[in-house]
Coordinates of C-alpha atoms in Angstrom, one line a residue:
X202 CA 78.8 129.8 203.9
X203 CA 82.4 131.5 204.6
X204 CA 81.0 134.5 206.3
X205 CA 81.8 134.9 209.9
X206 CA 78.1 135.8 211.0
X207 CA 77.4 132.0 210.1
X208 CA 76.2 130.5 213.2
X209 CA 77.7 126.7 212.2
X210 CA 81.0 125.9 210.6
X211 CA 80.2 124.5 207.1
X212 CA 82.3 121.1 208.2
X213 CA 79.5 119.9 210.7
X214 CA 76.7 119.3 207.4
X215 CA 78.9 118.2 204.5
X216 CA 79.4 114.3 204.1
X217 CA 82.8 113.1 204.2
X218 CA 82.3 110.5 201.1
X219 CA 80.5 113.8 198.5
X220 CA 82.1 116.6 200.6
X221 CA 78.6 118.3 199.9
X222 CA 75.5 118.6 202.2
X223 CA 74.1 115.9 203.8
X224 CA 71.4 114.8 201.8
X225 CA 69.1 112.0 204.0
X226 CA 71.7 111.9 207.0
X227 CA 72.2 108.7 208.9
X228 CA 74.8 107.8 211.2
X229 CA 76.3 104.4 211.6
X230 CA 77.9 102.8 215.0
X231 CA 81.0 104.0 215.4
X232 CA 79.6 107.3 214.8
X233 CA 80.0 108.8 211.7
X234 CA 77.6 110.8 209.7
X235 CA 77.2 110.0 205.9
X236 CA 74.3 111.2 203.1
X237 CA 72.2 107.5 203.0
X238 CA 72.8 107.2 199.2
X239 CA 76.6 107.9 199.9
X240 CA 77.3 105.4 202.6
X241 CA 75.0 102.7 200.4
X242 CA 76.5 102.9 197.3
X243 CA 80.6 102.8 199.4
X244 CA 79.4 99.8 200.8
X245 CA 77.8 98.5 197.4
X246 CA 81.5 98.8 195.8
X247 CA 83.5 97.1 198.6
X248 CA 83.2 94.2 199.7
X249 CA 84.1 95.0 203.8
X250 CA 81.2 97.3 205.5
X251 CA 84.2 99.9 206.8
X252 CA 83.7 103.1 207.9
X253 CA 85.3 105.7 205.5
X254 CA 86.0 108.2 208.5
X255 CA 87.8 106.0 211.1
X256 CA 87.7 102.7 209.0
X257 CA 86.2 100.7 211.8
X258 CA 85.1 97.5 209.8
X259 CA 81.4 95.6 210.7
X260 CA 81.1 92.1 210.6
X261 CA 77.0 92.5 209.0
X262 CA 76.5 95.4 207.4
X263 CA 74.4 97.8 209.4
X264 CA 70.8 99.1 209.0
X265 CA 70.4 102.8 208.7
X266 CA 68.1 105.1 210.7
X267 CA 67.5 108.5 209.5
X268 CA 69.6 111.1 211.7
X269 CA 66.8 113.3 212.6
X270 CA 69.3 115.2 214.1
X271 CA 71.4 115.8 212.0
X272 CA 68.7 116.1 209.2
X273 CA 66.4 119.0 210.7
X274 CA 69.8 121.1 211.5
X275 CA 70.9 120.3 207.8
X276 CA 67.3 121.7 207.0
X277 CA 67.7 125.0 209.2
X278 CA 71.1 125.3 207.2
X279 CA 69.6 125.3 204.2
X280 CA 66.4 127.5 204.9
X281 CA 69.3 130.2 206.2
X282 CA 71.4 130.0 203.1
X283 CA 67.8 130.5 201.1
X284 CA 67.0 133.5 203.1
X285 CA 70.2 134.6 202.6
X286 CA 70.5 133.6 198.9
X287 CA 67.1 135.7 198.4
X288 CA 68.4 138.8 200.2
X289 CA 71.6 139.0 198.1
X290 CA 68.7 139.0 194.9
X291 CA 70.5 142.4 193.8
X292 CA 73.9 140.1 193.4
X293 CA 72.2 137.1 192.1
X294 CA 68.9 137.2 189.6
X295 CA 66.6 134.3 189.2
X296 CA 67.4 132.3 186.4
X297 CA 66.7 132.2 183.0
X298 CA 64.5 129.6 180.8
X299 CA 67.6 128.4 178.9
X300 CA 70.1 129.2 182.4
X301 CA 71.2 125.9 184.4
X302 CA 69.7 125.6 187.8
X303 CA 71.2 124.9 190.7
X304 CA 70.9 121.1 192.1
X305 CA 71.1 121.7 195.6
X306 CA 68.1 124.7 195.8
X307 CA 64.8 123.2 197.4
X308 CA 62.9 126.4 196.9
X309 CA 62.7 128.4 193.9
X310 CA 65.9 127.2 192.2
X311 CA 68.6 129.8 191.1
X312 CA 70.7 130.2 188.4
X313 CA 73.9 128.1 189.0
X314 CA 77.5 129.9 188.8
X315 CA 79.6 126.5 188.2
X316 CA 79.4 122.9 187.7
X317 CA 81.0 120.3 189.5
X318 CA 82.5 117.0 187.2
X319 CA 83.4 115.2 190.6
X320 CA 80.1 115.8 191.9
X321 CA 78.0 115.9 189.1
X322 CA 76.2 118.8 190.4
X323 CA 75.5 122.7 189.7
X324 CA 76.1 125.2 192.3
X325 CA 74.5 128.7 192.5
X326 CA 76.4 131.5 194.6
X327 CA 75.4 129.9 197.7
X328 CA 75.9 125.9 197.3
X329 CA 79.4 126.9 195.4
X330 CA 80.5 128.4 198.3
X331 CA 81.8 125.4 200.2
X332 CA 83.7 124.3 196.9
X333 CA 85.8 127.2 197.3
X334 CA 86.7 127.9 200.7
X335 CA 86.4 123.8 202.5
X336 CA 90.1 122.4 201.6
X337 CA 88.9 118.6 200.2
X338 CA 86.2 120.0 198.3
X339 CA 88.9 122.8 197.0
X340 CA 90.6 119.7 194.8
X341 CA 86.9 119.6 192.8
X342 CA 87.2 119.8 189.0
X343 CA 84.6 123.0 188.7
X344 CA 83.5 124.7 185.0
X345 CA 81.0 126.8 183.9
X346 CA 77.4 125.5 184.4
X347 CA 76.2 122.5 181.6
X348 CA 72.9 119.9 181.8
X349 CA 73.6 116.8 182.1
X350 CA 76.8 116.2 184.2
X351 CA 76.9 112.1 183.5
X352 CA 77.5 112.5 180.1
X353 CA 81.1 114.3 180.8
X354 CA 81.9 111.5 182.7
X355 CA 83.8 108.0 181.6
X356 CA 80.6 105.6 181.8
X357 CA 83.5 102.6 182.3
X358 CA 85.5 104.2 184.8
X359 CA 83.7 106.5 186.4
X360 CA 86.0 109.6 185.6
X361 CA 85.6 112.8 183.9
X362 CA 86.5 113.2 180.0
X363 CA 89.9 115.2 180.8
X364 CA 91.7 113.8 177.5
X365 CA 91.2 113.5 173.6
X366 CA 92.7 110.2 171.7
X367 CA 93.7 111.4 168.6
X368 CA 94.3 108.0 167.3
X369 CA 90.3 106.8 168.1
X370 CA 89.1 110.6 167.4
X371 CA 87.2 110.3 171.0
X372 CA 87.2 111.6 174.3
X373 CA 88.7 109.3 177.2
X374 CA 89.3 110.0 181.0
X375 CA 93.1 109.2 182.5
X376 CA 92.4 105.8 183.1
X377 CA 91.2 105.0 179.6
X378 CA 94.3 106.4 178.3
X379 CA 96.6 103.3 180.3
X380 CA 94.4 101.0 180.4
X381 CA 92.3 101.1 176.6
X382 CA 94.1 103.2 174.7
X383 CA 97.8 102.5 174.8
X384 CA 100.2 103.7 172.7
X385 CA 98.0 106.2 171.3
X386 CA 98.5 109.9 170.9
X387 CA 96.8 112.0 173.5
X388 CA 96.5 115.9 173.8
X389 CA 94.0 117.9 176.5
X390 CA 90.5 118.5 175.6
X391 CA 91.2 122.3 175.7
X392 CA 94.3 122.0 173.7
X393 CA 92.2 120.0 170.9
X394 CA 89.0 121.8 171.5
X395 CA 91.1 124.8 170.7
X396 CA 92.4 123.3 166.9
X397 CA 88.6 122.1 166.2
X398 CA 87.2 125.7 166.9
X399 CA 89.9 127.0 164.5
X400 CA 88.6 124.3 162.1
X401 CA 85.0 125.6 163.0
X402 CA 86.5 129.0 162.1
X403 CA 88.0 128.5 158.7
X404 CA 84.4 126.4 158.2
X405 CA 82.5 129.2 159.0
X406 CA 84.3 131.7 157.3
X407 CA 83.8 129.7 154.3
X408 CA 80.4 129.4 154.8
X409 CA 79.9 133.1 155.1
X410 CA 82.0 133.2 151.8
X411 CA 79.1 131.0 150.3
X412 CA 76.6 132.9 151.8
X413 CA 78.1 135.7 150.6
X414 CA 78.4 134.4 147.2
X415 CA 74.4 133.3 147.1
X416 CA 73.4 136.4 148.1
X417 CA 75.3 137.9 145.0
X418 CA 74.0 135.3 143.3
X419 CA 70.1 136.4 144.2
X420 CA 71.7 140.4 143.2
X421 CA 72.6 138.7 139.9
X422 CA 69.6 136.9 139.1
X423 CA 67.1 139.6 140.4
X424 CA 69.0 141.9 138.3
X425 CA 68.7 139.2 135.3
X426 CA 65.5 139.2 135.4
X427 CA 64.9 143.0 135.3
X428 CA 67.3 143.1 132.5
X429 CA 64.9 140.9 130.5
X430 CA 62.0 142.1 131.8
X431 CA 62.9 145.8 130.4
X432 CA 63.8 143.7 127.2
X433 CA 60.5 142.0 127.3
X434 CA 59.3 145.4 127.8
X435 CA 61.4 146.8 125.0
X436 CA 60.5 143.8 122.2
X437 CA 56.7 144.3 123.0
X438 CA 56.8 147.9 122.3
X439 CA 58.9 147.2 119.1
X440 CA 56.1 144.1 118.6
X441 CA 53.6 146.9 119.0
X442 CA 55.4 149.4 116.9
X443 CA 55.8 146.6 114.0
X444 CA 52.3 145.2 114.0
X445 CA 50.7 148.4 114.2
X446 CA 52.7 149.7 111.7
X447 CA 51.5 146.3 109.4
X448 CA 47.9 146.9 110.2
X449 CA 47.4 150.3 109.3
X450 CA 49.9 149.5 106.2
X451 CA 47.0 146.7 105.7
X452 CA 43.8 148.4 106.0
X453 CA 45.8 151.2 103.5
X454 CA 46.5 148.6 101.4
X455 CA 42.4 147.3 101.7
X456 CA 41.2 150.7 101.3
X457 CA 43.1 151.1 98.4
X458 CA 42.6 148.2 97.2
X459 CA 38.6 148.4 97.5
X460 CA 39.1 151.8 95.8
X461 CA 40.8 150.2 92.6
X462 CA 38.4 148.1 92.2
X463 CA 35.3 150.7 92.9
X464 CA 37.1 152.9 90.2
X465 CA 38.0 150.2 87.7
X466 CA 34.3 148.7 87.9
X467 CA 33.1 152.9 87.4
X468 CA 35.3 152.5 84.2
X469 CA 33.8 149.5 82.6
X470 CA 30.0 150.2 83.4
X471 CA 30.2 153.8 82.0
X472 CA 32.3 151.8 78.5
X473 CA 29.5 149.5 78.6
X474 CA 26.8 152.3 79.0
X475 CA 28.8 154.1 75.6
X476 CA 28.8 150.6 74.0
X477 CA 24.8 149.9 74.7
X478 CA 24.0 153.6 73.1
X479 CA 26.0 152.8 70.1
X480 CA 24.5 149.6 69.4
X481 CA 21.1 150.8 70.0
X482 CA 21.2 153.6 67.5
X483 CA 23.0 151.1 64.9
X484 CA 19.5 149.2 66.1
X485 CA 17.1 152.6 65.5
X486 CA 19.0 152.6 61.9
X487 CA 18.5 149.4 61.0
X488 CA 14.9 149.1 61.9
X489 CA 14.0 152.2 60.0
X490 CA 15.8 150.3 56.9
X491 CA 13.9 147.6 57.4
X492 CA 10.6 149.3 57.3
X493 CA 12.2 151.1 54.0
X494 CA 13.1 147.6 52.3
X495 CA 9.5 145.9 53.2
X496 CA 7.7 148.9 51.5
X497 CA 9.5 148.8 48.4
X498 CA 9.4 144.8 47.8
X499 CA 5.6 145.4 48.5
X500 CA 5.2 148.0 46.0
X501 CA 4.0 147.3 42.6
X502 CA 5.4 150.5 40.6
X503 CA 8.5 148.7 38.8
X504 CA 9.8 151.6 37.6
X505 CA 10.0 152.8 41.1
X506 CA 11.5 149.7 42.5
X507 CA 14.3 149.2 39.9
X508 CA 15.3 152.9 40.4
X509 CA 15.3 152.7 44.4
X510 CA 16.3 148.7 44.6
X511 CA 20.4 149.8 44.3
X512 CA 20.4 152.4 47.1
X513 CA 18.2 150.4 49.6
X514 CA 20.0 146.9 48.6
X515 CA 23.5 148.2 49.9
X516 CA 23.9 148.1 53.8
X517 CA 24.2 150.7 55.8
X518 CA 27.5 151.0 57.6
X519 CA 27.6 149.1 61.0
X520 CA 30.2 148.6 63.0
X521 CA 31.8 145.1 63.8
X522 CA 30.5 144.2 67.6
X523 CA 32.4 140.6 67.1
X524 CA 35.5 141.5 69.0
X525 CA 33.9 144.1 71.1
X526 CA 33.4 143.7 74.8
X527 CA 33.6 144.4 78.4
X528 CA 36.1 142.7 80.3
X529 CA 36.4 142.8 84.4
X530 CA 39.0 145.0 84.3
X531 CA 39.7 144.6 88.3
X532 CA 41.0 140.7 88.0
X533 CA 44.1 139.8 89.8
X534 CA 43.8 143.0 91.8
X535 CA 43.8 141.1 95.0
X536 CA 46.6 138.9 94.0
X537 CA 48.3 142.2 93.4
X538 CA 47.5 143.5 96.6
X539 CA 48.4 140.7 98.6
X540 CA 52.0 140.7 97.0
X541 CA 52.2 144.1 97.9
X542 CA 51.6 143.5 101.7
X543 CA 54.0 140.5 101.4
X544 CA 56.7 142.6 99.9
X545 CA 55.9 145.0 102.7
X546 CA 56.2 142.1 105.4
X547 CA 59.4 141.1 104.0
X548 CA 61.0 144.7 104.0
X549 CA 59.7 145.3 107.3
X550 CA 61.1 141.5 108.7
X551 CA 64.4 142.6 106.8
X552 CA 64.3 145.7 109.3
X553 CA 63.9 143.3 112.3
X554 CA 66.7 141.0 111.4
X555 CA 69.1 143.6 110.8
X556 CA 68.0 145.2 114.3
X557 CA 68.8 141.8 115.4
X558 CA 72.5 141.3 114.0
X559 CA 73.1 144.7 115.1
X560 CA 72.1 144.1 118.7
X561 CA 74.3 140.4 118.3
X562 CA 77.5 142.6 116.6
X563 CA 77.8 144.4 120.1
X564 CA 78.9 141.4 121.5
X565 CA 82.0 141.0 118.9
X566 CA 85.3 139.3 119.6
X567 CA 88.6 139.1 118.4
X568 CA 89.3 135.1 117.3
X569 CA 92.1 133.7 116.5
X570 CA 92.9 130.0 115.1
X571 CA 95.2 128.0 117.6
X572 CA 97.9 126.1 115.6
X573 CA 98.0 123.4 118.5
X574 CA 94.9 122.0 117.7
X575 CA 95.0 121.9 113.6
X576 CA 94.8 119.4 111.7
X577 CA 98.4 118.6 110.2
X578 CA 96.7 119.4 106.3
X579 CA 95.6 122.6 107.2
X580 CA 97.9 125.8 106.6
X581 CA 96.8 129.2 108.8
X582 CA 98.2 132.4 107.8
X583 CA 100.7 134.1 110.0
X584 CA 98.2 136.6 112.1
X585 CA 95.4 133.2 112.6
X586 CA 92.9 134.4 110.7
X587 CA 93.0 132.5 107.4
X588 CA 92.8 128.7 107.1
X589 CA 92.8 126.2 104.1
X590 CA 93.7 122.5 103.2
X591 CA 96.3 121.5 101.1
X592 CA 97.8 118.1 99.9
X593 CA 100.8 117.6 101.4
X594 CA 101.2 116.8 105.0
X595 CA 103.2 119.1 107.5
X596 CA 105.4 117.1 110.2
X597 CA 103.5 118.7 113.8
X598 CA 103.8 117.6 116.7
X599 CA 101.0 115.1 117.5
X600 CA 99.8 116.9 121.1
X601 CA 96.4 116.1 122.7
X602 CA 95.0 119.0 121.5
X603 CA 95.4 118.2 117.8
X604 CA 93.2 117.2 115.2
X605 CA 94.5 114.1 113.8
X606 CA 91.9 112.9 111.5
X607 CA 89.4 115.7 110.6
X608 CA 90.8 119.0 108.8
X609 CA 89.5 121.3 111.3
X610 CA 90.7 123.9 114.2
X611 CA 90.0 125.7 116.8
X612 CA 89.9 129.4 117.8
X613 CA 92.7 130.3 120.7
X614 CA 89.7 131.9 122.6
X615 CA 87.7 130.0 125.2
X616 CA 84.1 131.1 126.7
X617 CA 82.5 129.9 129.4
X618 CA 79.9 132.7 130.3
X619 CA 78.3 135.7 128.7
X620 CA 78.1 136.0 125.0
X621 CA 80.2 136.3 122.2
X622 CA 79.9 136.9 118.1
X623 CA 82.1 136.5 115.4
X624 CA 82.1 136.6 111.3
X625 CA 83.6 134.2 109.0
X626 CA 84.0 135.0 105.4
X627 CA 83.2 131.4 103.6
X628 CA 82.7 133.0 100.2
X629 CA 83.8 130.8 97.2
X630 CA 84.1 127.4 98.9
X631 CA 82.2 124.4 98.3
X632 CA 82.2 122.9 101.6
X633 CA 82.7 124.1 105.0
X634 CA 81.9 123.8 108.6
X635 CA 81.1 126.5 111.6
X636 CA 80.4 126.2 114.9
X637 CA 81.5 125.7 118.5
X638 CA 83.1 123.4 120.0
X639 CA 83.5 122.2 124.0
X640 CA 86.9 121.9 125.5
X641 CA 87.2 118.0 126.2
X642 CA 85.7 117.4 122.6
X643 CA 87.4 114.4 120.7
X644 CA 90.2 115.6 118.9
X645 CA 91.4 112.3 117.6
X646 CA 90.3 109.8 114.9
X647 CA 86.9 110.8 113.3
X648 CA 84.7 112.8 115.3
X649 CA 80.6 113.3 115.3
X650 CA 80.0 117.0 114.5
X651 CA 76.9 116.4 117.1
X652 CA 76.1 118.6 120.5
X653 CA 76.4 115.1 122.0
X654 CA 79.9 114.8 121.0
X655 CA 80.6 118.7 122.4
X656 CA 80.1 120.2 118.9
X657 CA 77.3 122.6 117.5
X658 CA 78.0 123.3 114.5
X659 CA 76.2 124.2 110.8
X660 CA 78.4 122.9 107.4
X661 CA 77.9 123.5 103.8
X662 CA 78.3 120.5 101.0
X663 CA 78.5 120.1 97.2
X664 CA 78.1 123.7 96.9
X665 CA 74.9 124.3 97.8
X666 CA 73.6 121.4 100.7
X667 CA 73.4 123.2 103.9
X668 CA 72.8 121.3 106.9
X669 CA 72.7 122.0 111.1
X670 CA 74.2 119.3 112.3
X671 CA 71.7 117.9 115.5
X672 CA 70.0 114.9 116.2
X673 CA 68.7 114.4 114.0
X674 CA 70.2 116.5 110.9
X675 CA 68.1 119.5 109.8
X676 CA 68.1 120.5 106.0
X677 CA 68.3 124.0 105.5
X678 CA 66.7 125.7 102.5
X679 CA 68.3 129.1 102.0
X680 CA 67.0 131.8 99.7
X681 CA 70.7 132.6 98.7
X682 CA 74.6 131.2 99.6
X683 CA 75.6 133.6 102.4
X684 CA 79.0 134.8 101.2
X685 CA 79.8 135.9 105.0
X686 CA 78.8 133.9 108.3
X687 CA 78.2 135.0 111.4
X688 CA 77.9 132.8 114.7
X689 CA 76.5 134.2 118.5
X690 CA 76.5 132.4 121.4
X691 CA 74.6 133.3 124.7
X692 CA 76.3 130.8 127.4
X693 CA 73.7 131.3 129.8
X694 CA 70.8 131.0 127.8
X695 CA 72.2 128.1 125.9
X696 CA 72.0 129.6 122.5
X697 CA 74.0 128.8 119.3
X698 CA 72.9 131.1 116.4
X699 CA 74.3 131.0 112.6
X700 CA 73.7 134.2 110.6
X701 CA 73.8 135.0 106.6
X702 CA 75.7 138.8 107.3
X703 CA 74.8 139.8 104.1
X704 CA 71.2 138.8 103.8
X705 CA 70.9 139.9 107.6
X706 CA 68.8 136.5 107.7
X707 CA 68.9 134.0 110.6
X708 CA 70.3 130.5 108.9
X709 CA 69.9 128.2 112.3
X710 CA 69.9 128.3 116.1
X711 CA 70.6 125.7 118.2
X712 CA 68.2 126.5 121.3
X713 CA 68.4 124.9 125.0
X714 CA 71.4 123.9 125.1
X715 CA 73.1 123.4 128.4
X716 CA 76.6 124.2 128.8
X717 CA 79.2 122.9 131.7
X718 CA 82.7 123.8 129.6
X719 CA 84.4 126.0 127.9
X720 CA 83.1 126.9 124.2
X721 CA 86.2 127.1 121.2
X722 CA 85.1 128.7 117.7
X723 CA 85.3 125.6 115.7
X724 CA 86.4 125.7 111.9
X725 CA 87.2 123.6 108.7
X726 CA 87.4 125.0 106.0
X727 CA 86.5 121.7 104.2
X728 CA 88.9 119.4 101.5
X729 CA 90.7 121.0 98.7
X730 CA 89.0 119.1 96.2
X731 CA 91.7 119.6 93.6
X732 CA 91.1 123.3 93.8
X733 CA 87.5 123.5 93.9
X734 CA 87.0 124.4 97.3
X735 CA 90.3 126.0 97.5
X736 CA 89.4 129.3 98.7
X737 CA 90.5 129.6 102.9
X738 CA 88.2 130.4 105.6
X739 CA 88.6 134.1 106.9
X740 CA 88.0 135.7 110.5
X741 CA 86.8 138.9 109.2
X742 CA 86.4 141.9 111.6
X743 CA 83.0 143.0 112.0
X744 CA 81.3 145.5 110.8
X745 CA 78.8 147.6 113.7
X746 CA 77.4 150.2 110.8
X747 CA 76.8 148.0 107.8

């Protein structure tokens, strides 16, 4: 409305109480033009019905009659500024879904350029002008275009949200800030808008660093699980390999087996078959001596019986068939056989276990015993790899970390991820314990050697009683006394395994185990005993190519 081609001055349709376009003009006595909802709600706040041009004061307040006047030029004014609004289209585009529209358009509503916190309106190009160039409406608090005006505005005193109490944490207007909020601590909104988005800043920066981290996160557990799907893929073929291996060594071993017996079964019907011919020629013999013998004791020549009576009366020679006979030669064959394959099976689940420590001996560490945690009767070599007990006391330093009660220690080294393997030499001792142990474990008074208590741990007593300590306590029958121990842990997968070195044979694993804290290598190396169990416990440095 500042251009000169205007044909009325802006001043002759804006209302002297909203400084905006009449809106519903009517005129009162004296004169004076207001907007109807204007002039109403003046008069609804004081108490005298004065005129806010000249202040001419009623004594009843007047009724109101639509200026019609006034009203159809106001319209004419605003169907120009349209027109004029559309054919500046190229300056201006229609507004947007999510854009704020202007308040004052009747027509198609445009996008508004500002909003207005003393008239709680939005202005597009056209209705803004008169904030800009008309000197009362100049003193307007204007600000980028936002929905819902009233909510910027003090709902007790009727002012806009210009301050922030930093004592309340709220937003207040200038009057709040004498009247409600004194003594308190007030900055601009701007000025504490400004620390809030460097709060918002540092928030989402650390919220991209968590994204960031969850998205390495996936990375890690996508390549997890291709890891151990190529080592699912890798312990089937083996699997295969093995079983395949077993099957064809056990149809061999039937083949063969069938075969033995076939040949041994051959054997004994053809001795038979020698033994029948034999007997039935000694039967031929015999028969023909009978026949000889009945003739002659039917014969009445006495001469000739006395002379042939001596030859015929001795036997012929016969061989003795008492202790003769045919055995099955093929018994306990099968029982043969089946020890075979079981010695097979064994050799062939040796192979597998020593696969196995091998692949567990990659993950070797150095451990050391930490003297600030043993127990005052234990004595550890110089480089911490040797531990024993012994009688006498030593005067230590009693420091949280310290065993007091129980004659154990614990490696220097901490774990809490990925997986580690060391070997302990226990050979010689009577009793001993090996494990792991978490970092806030008890360290004072008598302990619990239970995962529970933060310890997962296998021990040895009376020489030959080994036991995994859980919950309950598992016996453990071993085929021999391991002379070396080794102990894995997998973090992740919450796996605690105890090895017999030697042997290459699996003693115990703790399975499912969930850990939150740091694992220590855990040791005792178990009561002197009055030098029965006085050999020490010994790190010993593994060895990949045994």
């Amino acid at each position: 409305m500042s251009a000169a081609s205007n044909l009325r001055a802006e001043d002759q349709f804006l209302c002297s109480i909203c400084l905006d376009v009449f809106t519903d003009p009517v005129t009162t006595s004296c004169g004076h033009n207001f907007c109807k909802k204007c002039i109403t709600q003046h008069w609804n706040i004081n108490v005298r019905y004065q005129c806010p041009k000249c202040n001419n004061v009623f004594k009843t307040r007047p009724e109101f009659h639509l200026n019609t006047f006034i009203s159809e030029m106001v319209a004419q004014f605003r169907h120009e500024a349209q027109q004029k609004a559309s054919s500046s289209s190229s300056e201006q585009q229609a507004p947007k879904p999510a854009e704020v529209l202007c308040d004052v358009c009747t027509g198609t509503k445009l996008k508004a350029l500002k909003s207005c916190l003393v008239c709680l309106t939005s202005y597009c190009q056209t209705h803004l002008e008169p904030h800009l160039t008309v000197k009362g409406l100049k003193r307007h608090q204007l600000m980028e275009p936002a929905e819902n005006l009233e909510s910027r505005m003090c709902t007790k005193h009727d002012k806009p949200l210009e301050l922030f109490c930093k004592t309340n944490q709220t937003c207040v207007c200038v009057l709040c800030s004498v009247l409600d909020h004194k003594n308190h601590e007030f900055v601009p909104l701007r000025e504490e808008s400004e620390g809030k988005k460097a709060e918002l800043r540092k928030t989402e920066a650390g919220i991209q660093q968590m994204i960031q981290k969850r998205r390495l996160k996936i990375e890690e557990v996508k390549e997890s699980v291709k890891m151990s799907k190529d080592a699912a893929d890798r312990e089937k073929a083996e699997g295969v390999q093995v079983f395949t291996a077993l099957m064809e060594s056990a149809e061999r071993g039937l083949k063969e087996l069938i075969k033995e017996i076939e040949d041994k079964q051959e054997t004994a019907e053809k001795q038979a078959e020698g033994f029948i011919k034999d007997l039935e020629q000694e039967i031929s013999e015999l028969m023909e001596r009978s026949s000889e013998v009945e003739q002659l004791s039917q014969s009445e020549d006495h001469l000739h019986l006395l002379q042939s009576f001596s030859s015929l009366k001795a036997a012929p020679p016969t061989k003795d068939w008492t202790k003769v006979s045919v055995r099955p030669a093929h018994e306990g064959t099968v029982v043969r056989a089946v020890a075979q394959l079981e010695e097979r099976l064994r050799k062939e689940k040796k192979k597998l276990l020593e696969a196995k420590l091998k692949k567990v001996q990659q993950y070797a560490v150095d451990v050391t015993l930490d003297p600030d945690t043993a127990n005052p009767y234990l004595i550890l070599s110089d480089d911490g790899k040797r531990v024993n007990h012994e009688s006498e006391k030593k005067k230590l330093r009693d420091n949280p970390e310290r065993f007091s009660y129980c004659v154990c220690v614990l490696g220097t080294q901490s774990f809490s991820s990925g997986r580690f393997y060391f070997e302990v030499q226990v050979k010689g001792k009577t009793d001993w314990d090996l494990g792991v142990a978490t970092e806030s474990s008890k360290r004072k008074g008598n302990i619990r050697l239970t995962p529970q208590d933060g310890f997962w741990t296998v021990w040895l007593r009376n020489e030959n009683e080994y036991t995994a300590c859980a919950v309950p306590p598992v016996s453990l029958c071993l085929q021999s006394a391991p002379e070396k121990v080794g102990l894995f842990v997998d973090y992740e997968e919450g796996l605690v395994s105890f090895y017999d070195v030697d042997a290459a044979a699996l003693i115990y694993s703790f399975t499912g185990c969930s850990f939150t804290q740091e694992l220590h290598p855990y040791f005792s190396p178990g009561l002197y005993h009055g030098g029965k169990n006085s050999a020490p416990l010994i790190i010993c440095p593994v060895n990949h190519t045994q």
